[in-house]
PDB file of C-alpha atoms and ligand atoms in Angstrom:
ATOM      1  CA  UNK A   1       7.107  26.101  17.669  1.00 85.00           C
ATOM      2  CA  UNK A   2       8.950  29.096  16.555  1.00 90.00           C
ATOM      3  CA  UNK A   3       7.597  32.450  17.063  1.00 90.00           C
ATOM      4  CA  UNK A   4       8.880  35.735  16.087  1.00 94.00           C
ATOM      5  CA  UNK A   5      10.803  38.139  18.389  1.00 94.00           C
ATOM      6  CA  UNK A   6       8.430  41.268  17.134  1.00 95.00           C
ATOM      7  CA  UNK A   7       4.909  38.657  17.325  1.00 96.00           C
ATOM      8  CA  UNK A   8       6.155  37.801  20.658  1.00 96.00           C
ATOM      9  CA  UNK A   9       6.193  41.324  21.668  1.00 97.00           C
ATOM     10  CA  UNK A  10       3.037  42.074  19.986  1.00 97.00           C
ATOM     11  CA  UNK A  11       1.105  39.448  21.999  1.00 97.00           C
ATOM     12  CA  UNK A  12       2.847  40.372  25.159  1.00 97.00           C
ATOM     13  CA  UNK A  13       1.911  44.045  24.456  1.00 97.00           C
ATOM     14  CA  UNK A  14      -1.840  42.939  23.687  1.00 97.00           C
ATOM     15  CA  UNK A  15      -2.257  40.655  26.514  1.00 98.00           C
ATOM     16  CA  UNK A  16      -0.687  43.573  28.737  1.00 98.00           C
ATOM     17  CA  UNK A  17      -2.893  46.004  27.697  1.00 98.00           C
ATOM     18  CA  UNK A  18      -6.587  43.708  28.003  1.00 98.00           C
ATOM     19  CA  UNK A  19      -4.971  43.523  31.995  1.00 98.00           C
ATOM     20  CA  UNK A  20      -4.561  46.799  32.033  1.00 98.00           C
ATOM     21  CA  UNK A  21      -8.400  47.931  30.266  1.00 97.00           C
ATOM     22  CA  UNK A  22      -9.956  45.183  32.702  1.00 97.00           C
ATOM     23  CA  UNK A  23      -8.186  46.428  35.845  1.00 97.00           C
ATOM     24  CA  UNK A  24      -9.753  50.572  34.958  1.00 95.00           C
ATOM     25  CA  UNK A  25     -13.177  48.710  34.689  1.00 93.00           C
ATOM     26  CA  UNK A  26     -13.136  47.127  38.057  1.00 94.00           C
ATOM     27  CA  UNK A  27     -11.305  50.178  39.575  1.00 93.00           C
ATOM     28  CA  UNK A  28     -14.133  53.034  38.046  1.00 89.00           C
ATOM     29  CA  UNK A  29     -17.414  50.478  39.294  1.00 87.00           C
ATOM     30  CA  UNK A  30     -16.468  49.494  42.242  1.00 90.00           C
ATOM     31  CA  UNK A  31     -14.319  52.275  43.739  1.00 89.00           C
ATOM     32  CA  UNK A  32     -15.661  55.474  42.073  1.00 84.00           C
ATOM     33  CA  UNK A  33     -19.251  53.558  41.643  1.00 79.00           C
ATOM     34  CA  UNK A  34     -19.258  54.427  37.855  1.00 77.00           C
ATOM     35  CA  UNK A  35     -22.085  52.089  36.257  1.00 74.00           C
ATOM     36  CA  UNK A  36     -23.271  51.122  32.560  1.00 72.00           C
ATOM     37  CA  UNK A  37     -26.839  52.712  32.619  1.00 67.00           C
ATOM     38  CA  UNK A  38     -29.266  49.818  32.936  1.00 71.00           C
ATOM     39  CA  UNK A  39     -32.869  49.673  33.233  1.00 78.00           C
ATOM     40  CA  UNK A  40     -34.607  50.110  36.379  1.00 86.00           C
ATOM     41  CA  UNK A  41     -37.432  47.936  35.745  1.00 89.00           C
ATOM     42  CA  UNK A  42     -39.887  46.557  32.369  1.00 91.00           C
ATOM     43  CA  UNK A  43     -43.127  47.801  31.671  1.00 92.00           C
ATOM     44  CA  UNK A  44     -45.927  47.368  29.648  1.00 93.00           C
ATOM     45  CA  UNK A  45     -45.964  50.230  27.354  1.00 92.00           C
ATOM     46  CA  UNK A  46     -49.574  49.902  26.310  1.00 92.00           C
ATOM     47  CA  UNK A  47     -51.211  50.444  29.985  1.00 91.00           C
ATOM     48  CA  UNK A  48     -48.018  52.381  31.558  1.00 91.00           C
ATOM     49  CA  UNK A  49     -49.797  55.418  31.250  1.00 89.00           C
ATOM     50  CA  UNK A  50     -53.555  54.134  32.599  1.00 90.00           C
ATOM     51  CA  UNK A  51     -54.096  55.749  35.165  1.00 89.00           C
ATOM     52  CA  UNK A  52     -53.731  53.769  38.640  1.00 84.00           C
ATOM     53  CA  UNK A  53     -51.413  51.410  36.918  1.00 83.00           C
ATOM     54  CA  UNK A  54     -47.955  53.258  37.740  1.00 89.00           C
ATOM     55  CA  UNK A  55     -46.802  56.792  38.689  1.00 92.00           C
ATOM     56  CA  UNK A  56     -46.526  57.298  34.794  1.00 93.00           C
ATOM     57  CA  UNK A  57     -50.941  57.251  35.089  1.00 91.00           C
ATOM     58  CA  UNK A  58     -50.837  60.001  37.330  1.00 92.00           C
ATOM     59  CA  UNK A  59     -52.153  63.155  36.753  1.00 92.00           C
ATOM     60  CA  UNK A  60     -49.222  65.405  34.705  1.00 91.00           C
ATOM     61  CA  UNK A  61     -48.820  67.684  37.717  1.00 89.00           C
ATOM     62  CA  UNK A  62     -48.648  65.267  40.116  1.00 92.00           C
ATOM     63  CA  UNK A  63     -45.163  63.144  38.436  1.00 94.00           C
ATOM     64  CA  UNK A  64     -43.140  65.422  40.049  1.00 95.00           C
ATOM     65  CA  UNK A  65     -42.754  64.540  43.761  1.00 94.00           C
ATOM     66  CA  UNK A  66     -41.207  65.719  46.896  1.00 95.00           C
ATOM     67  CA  UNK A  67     -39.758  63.047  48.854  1.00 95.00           C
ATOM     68  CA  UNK A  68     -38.020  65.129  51.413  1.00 94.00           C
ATOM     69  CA  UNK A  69     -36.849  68.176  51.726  1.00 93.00           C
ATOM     70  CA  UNK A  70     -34.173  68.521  49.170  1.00 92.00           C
ATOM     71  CA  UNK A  71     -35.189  65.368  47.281  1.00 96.00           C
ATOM     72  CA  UNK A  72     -37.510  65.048  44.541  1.00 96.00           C
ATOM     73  CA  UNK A  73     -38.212  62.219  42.076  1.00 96.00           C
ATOM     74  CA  UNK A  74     -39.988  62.895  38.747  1.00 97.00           C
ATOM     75  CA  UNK A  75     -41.905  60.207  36.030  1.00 96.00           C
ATOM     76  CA  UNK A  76     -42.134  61.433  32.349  1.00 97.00           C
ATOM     77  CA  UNK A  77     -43.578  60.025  29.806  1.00 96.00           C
ATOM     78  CA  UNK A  78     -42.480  60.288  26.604  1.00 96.00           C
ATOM     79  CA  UNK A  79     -44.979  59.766  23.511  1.00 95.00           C
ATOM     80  CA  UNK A  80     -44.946  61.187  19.843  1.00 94.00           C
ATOM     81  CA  UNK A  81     -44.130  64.230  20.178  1.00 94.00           C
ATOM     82  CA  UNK A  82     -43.989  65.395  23.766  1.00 96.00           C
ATOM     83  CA  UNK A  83     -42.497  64.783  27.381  1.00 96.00           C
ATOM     84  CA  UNK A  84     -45.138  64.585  30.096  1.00 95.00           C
ATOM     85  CA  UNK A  85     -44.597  66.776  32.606  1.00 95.00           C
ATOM     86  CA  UNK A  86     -42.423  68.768  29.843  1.00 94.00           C
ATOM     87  CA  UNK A  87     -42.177  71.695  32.977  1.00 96.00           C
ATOM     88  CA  UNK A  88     -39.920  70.146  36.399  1.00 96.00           C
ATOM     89  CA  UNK A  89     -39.291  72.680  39.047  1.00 95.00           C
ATOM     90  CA  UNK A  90     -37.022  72.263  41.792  1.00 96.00           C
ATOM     91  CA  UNK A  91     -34.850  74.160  44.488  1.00 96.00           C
ATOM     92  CA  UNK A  92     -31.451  74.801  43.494  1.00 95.00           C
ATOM     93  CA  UNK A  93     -29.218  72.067  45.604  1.00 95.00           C
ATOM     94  CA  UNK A  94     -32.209  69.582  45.440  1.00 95.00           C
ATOM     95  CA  UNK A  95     -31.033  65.678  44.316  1.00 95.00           C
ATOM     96  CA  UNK A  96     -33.521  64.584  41.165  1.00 96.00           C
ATOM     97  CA  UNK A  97     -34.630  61.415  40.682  1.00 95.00           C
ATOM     98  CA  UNK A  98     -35.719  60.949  37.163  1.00 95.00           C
ATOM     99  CA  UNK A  99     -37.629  58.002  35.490  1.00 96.00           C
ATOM    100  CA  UNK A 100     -38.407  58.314  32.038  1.00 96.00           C
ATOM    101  CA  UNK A 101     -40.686  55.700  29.518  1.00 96.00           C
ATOM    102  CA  UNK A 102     -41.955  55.788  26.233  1.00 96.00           C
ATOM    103  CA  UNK A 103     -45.545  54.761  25.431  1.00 94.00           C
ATOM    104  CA  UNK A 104     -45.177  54.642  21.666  1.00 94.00           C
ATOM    105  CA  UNK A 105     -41.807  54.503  19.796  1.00 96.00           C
ATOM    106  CA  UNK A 106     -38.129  55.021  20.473  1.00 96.00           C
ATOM    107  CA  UNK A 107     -37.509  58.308  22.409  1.00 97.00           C
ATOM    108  CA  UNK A 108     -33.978  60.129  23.714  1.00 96.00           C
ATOM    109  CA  UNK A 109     -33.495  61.966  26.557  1.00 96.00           C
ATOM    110  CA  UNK A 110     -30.996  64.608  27.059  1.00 96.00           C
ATOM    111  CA  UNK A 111     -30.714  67.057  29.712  1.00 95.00           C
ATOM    112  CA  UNK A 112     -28.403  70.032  28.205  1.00 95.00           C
ATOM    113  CA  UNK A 113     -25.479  71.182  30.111  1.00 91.00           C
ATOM    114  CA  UNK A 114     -25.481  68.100  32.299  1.00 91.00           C
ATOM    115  CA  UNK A 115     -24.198  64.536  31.431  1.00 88.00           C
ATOM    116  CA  UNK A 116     -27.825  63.209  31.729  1.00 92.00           C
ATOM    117  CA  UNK A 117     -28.169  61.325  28.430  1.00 92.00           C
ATOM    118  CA  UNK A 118     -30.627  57.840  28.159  1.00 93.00           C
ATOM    119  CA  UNK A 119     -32.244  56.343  25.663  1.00 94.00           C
ATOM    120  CA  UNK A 120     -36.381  56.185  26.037  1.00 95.00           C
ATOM    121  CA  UNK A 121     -37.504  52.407  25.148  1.00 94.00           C
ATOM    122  CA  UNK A 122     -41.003  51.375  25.089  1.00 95.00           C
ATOM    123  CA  UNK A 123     -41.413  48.825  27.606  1.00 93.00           C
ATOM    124  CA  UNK A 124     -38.503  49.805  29.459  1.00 94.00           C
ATOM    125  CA  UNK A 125     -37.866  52.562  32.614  1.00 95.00           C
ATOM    126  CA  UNK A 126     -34.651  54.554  32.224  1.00 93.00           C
ATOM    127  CA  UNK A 127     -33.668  56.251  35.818  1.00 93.00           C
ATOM    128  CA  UNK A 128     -30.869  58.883  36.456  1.00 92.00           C
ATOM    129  CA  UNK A 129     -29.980  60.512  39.537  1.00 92.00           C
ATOM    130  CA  UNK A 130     -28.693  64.357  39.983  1.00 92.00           C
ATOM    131  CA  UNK A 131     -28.334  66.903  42.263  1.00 94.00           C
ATOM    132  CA  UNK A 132     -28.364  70.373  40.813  1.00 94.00           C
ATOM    133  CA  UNK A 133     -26.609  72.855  42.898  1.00 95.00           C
ATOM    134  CA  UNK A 134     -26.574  75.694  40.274  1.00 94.00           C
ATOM    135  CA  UNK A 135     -30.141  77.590  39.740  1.00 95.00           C
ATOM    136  CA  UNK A 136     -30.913  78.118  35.755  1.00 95.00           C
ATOM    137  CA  UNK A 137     -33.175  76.738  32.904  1.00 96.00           C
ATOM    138  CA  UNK A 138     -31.737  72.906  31.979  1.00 96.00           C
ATOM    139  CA  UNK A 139     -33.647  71.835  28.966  1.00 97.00           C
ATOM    140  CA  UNK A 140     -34.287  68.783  28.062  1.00 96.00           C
ATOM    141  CA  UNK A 141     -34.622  67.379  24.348  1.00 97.00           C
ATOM    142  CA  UNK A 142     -35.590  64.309  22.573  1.00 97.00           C
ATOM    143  CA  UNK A 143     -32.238  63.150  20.712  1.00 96.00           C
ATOM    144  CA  UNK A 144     -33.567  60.052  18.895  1.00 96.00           C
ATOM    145  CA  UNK A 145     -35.100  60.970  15.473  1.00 96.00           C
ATOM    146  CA  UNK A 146     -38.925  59.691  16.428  1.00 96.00           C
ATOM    147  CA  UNK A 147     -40.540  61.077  13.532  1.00 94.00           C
ATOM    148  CA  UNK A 148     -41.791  63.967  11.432  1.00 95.00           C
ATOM    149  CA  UNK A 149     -42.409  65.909  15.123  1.00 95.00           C
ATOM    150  CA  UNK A 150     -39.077  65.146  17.294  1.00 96.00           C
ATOM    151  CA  UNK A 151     -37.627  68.746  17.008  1.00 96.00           C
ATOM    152  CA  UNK A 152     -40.889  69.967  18.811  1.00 95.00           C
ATOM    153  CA  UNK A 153     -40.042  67.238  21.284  1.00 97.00           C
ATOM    154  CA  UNK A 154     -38.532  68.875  24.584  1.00 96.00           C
ATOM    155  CA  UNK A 155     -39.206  70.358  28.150  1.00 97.00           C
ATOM    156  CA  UNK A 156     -37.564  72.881  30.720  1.00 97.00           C
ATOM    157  CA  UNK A 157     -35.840  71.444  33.667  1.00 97.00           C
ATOM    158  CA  UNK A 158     -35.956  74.853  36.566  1.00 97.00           C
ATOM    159  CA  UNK A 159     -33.589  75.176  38.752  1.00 96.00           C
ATOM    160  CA  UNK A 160     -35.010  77.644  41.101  1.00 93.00           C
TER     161      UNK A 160
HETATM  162 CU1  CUA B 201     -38.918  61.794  20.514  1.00 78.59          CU
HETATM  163 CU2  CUA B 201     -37.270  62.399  18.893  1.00 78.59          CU
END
């Protein structure tokens, strides 16, 4: 079979470059750790929010938690149109746990001036991890359209 100087060269060049794209994946996850966001677990978005059933049933001021010193983890729930707590305060240098659900519809979750950014899935937990070493108001905002209310939909993330 004949084939083309230039198609050879072409198909070298493409092959070349898929080793090349599939070598950067395996070098950013497993040396620099970067991962795909994923889930962190399912849940049953009609009884997430009963209380006793999950830390999403807790009493509002009691989803944000203090692990240890420094460390805090924090459960919001996300419903038409608010975030529950929509008011997280932390010491500046703290790491942040955050796990965020949606009892109703589709929800986004952005946290401005950081790269937190996750889509909110009914029936699903999204989970992000940050430390925050610089004190200052972080707010965070609903970036899915989820109806006639999502610009009301947002919170304050305090940095203290
Ligand atoms: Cu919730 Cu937009």
């Amino acid at each position: 079979m004949h084939v083309d100087r230039t198609e050879k060269l072409f198909i070298f060049g493409s092959i070349t470059l898929i080793v090349i794209f599939a070598i950067a994946i395996a070098i950013s996850g497993i040396a620099y750790g970067i991962q795909v966001p994923a889930p962190y677990e399912q849940v049953n978005p009609n009884t997430v929010s009963t209380p006793g059933n999950s830390p999403f049933g807790a009493p509002v001021d009691e989803r944000v938690r203090e692990l240890a010193p420094g460390k805090y983890e924090a459960y919001i729930l996300a419903q038409t149109w608010v975030f529950q707590p929509n008011e997280i305060r932390i010491p500046a240098g703290s790491e942040l746990t955050l796990y965020v659900t949606s009892k109703d519809v589709q929800h986004g979750f952005l946290v401005q001036r950081t790269n937190i950014n996750m889509m909110v899935i009914p029936g699903q937990v999204s989970q992000v991890t940050m430390t925050f070493d610089d004190p200052g108001e972080y707010n965070f905002v609903c970036h899915e359209y989820c109806g006639v209310g999502h610009q009301t939909m947002y919170g304050r993330l305090i940095v203290e």
